[in-house]
Every structure is written in structure tokens, then in C-alpha cells.
Tab-separated table of C-alpha atoms in Angstrom:
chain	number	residue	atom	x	y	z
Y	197	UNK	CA	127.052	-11.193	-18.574
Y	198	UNK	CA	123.459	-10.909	-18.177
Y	199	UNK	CA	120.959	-11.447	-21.060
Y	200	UNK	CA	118.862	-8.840	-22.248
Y	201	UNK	CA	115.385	-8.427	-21.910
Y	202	UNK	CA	113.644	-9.750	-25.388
Y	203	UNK	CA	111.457	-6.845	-26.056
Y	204	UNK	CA	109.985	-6.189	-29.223
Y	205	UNK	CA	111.521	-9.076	-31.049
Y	206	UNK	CA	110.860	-11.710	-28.893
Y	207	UNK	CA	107.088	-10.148	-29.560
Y	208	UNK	CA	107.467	-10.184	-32.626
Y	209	UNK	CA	108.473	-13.697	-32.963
Y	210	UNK	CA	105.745	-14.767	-30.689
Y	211	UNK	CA	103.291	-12.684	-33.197
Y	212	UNK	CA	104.676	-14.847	-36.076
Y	213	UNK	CA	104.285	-18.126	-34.288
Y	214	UNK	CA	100.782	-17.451	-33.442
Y	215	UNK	CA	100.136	-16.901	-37.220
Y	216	UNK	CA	101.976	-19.756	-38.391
Y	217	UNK	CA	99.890	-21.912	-36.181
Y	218	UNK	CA	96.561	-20.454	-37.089
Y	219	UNK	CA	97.121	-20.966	-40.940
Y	220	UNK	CA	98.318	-24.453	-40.784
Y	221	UNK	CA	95.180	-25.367	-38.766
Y	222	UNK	CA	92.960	-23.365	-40.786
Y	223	UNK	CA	94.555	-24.887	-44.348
Y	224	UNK	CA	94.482	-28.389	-43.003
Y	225	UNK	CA	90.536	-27.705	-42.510
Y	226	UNK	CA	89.667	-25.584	-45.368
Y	227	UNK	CA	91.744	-27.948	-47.439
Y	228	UNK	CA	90.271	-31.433	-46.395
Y	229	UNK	CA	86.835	-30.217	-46.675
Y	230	UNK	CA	86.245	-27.668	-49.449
Y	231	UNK	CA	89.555	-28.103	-51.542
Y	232	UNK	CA	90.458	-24.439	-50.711
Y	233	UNK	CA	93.367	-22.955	-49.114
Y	234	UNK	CA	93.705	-20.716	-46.683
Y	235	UNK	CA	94.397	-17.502	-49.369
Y	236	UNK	CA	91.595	-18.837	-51.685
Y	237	UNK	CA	89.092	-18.509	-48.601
Y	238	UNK	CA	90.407	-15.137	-48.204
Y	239	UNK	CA	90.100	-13.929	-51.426
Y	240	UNK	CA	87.078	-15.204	-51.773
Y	241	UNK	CA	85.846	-13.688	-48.346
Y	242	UNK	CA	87.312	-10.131	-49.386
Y	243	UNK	CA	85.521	-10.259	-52.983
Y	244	UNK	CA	82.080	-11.082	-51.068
Y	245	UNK	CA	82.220	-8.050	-49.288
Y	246	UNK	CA	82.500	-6.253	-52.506
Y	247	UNK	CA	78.968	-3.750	-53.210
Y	248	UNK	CA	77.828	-1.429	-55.737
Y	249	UNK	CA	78.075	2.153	-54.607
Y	250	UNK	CA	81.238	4.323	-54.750
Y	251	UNK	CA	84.496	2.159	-53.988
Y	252	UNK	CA	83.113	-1.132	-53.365
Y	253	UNK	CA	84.826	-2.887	-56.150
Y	254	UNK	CA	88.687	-3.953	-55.275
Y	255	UNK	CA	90.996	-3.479	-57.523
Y	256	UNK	CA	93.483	-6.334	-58.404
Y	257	UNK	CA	96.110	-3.786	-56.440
Y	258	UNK	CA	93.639	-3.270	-53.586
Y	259	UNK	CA	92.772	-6.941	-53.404
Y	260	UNK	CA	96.542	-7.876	-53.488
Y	261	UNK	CA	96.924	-5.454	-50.170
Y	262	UNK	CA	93.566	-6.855	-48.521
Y	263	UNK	CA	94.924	-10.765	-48.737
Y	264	UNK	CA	98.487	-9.696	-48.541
Y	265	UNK	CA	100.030	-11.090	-51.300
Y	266	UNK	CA	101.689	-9.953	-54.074
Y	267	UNK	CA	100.232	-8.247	-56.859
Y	268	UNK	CA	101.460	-10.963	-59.419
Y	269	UNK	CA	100.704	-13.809	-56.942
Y	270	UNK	CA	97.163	-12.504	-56.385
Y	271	UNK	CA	96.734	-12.193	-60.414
Y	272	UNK	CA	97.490	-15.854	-60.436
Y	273	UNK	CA	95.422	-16.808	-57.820
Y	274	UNK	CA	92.763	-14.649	-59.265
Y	275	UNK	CA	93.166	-16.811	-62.518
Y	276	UNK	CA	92.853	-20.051	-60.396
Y	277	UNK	CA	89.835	-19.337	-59.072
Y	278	UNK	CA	88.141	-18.247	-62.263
Y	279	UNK	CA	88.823	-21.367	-63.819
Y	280	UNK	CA	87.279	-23.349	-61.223
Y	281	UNK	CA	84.316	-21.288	-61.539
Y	282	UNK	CA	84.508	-19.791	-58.645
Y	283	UNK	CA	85.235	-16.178	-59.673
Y	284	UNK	CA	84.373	-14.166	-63.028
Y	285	UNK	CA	86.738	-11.008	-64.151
Y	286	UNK	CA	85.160	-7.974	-65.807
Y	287	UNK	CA	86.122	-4.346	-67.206
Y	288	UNK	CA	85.343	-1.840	-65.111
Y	289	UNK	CA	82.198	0.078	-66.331
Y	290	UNK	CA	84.073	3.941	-66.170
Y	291	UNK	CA	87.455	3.401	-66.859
Y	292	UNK	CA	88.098	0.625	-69.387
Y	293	UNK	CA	91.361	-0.005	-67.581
Y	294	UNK	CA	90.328	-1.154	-64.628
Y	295	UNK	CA	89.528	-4.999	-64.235
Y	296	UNK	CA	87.386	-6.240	-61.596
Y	297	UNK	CA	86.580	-9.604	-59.990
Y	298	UNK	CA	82.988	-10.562	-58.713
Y	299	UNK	CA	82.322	-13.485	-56.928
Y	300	UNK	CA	80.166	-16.359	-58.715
Y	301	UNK	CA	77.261	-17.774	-57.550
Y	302	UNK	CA	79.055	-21.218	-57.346
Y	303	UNK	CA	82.323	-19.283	-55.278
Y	304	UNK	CA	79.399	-17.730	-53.030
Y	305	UNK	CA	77.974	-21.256	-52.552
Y	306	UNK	CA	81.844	-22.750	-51.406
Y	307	UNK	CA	82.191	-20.084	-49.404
Y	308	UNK	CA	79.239	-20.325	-47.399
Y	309	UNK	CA	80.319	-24.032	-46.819
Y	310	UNK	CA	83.700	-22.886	-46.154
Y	311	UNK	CA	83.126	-19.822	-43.848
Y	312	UNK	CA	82.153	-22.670	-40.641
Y	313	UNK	CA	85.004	-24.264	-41.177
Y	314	UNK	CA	86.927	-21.609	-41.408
Y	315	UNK	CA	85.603	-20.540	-37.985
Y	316	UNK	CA	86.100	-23.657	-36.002
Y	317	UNK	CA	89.298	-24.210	-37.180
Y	318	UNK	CA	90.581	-20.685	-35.984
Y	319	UNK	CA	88.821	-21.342	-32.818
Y	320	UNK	CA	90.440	-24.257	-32.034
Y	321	UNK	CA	93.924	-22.927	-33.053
Y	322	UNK	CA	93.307	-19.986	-30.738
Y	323	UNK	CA	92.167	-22.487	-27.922
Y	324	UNK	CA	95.811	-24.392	-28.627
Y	325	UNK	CA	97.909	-21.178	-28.926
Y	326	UNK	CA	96.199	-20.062	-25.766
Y	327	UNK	CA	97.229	-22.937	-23.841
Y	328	UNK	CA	100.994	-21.689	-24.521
Y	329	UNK	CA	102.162	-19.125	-22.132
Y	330	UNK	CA	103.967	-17.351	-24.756
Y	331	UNK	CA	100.794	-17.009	-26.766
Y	332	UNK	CA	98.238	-16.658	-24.517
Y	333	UNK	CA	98.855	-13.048	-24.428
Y	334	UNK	CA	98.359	-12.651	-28.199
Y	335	UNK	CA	95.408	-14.645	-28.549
Y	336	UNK	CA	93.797	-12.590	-25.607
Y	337	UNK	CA	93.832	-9.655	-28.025
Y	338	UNK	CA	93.059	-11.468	-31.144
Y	339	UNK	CA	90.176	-12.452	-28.739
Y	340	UNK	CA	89.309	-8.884	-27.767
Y	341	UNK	CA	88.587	-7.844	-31.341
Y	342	UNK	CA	85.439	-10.808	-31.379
Y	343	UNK	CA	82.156	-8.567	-31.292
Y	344	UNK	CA	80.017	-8.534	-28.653
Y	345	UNK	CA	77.524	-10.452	-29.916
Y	346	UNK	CA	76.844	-12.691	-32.628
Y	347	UNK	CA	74.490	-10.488	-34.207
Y	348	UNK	CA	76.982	-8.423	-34.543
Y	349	UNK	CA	78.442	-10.126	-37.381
Y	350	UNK	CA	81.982	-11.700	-37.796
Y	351	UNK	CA	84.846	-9.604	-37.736
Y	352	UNK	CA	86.344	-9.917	-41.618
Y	353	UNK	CA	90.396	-11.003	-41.155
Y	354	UNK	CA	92.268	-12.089	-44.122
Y	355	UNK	CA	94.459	-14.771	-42.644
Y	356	UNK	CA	97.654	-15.272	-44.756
């Protein structure tokens, strides 16, 4: 009896490796040198990106989506960073519903530390996963998606 080819789960499973890698490394880092973990970093990084015009406040629903977590595990991690300091909750100027989360000057300030960390440690777990056949494909793409050039600015991806 001959075995089947793997297909799309064996991809799949190789996708899921590749992730499980990168967020160990990445936690590891973010956590021995800014006390953050990987989602915190990500919330925080989504949240920066946040802007004033038409849309650019996330919703606790949108934000959930954007970090991929759930809605009630982003509330509480919401709640954890606004007692650190790091975030600040508000009402939401037109519909009194609506609660939004800004960024504080002191979350801005970790994650500006954070962000290089953030980067090196990805870069090295890419290098590692790369070195694995089975990955190498995977982090080829995850590669292709890099801009150009660094003035071209870093492309935002919530890990976790």
C-alpha cells in the first residue's frame, strides 16, 4: 500500500510549526527584555496605528479580530494593559456605546523599546525555520512580503 501524498495538511502543519516557532522566540525576547508578551506587543502595535479620521479607532471587536484573540480574552488583556499604564479606555465621542482604547504615552514609549526586539527576534526565528527544509518554503514567502526598502516602513503582522 503506498502512502499518499501529504498535500494540504502536511502544509498546513508545516504553516503551524513555523508559527509556533516564531512566537516562542519572539515571547522569550519580548519577555526578558520589556516584560511583554508576544499578544501585549501586538496589541499594543495594532492600537499605535490607530488615527483620527473616519475608522481609525478599533473597536474592542475589531481589535479582538486584528490580534486574533477572543473578544473576552482581548477585554482582559485590554484591562491588563491599562493597569500597567500602558493603555487608557475611553467612550467613543458619537455613539456613547462604543469604547475605545488609545495608546499612552508610557505604552508608546515600551513599544518603541519593544518594536527592535521584536524585529530581531523574528529575524532570527525566520533564519532557524529557514534552515529546515520543511520550512524553508514558508519562510521564503513570509520573506517575500518584507518591503523593498527600509524606507518603506515595516510591514504591520500581529503575531499570535
Amino acid at each position: 500500500m503506498t502512502r499518499p501524498e501529504p498535500g494540504l495538511a502536511h502544509g498546513w502543519c508545516a504553516l503551524s510549526a513555523l508559527h509556533g516557532r516564531i512566537e516562542a522566540h519572539i515571547e522569550r525576547a519580548l519577555q526578558a527584555e520589556h516584560g511583554l508578551s508576544v499578544r501585549e506587543f501586538s496589541v499594543l502595535d495594532v492600537l499605535s496605528a490607530q488615527h483620527d479620521e473616519e475608522g481609525g479607532h478599533f473597536r474592542m471587536t475589531q481589535l479582538a479580530d486584528a490580534v486574533v484573540l477572543s473578544q473576552s480574552a482581548t477585554t482582559r488583556l485590554v484591562t491588563r494593559l491599562e493597569d500597567r499604564g500602558l493603555l487608557a479606555r475611553y467612550l467613543c465621542p458619537t455613539d456613547r456605546r462604543g469604547i475605545y482604547t488609545n495608546v499612552t504615552d508610557a505604552g508608546l514609549a515600551l513599544l518603541e523599546q519593544a518594536r527592535p526586539t521584536n524585529d530581531h527576534a523574528l529575524r532570527e526565528a525566520l533564519d532557524a525555520a529557514g534552515r529546515r527544509p520543511e520550512l524553508a518554503p514558508l519562510v521564503a514567502a513570509v520573506r517575500d512580503l518584507e518591503p523593498a526598502s527600509p524606507a518603506a516602513g515595516p510591514v504591520p503582522v500581529a503575531v499570535g
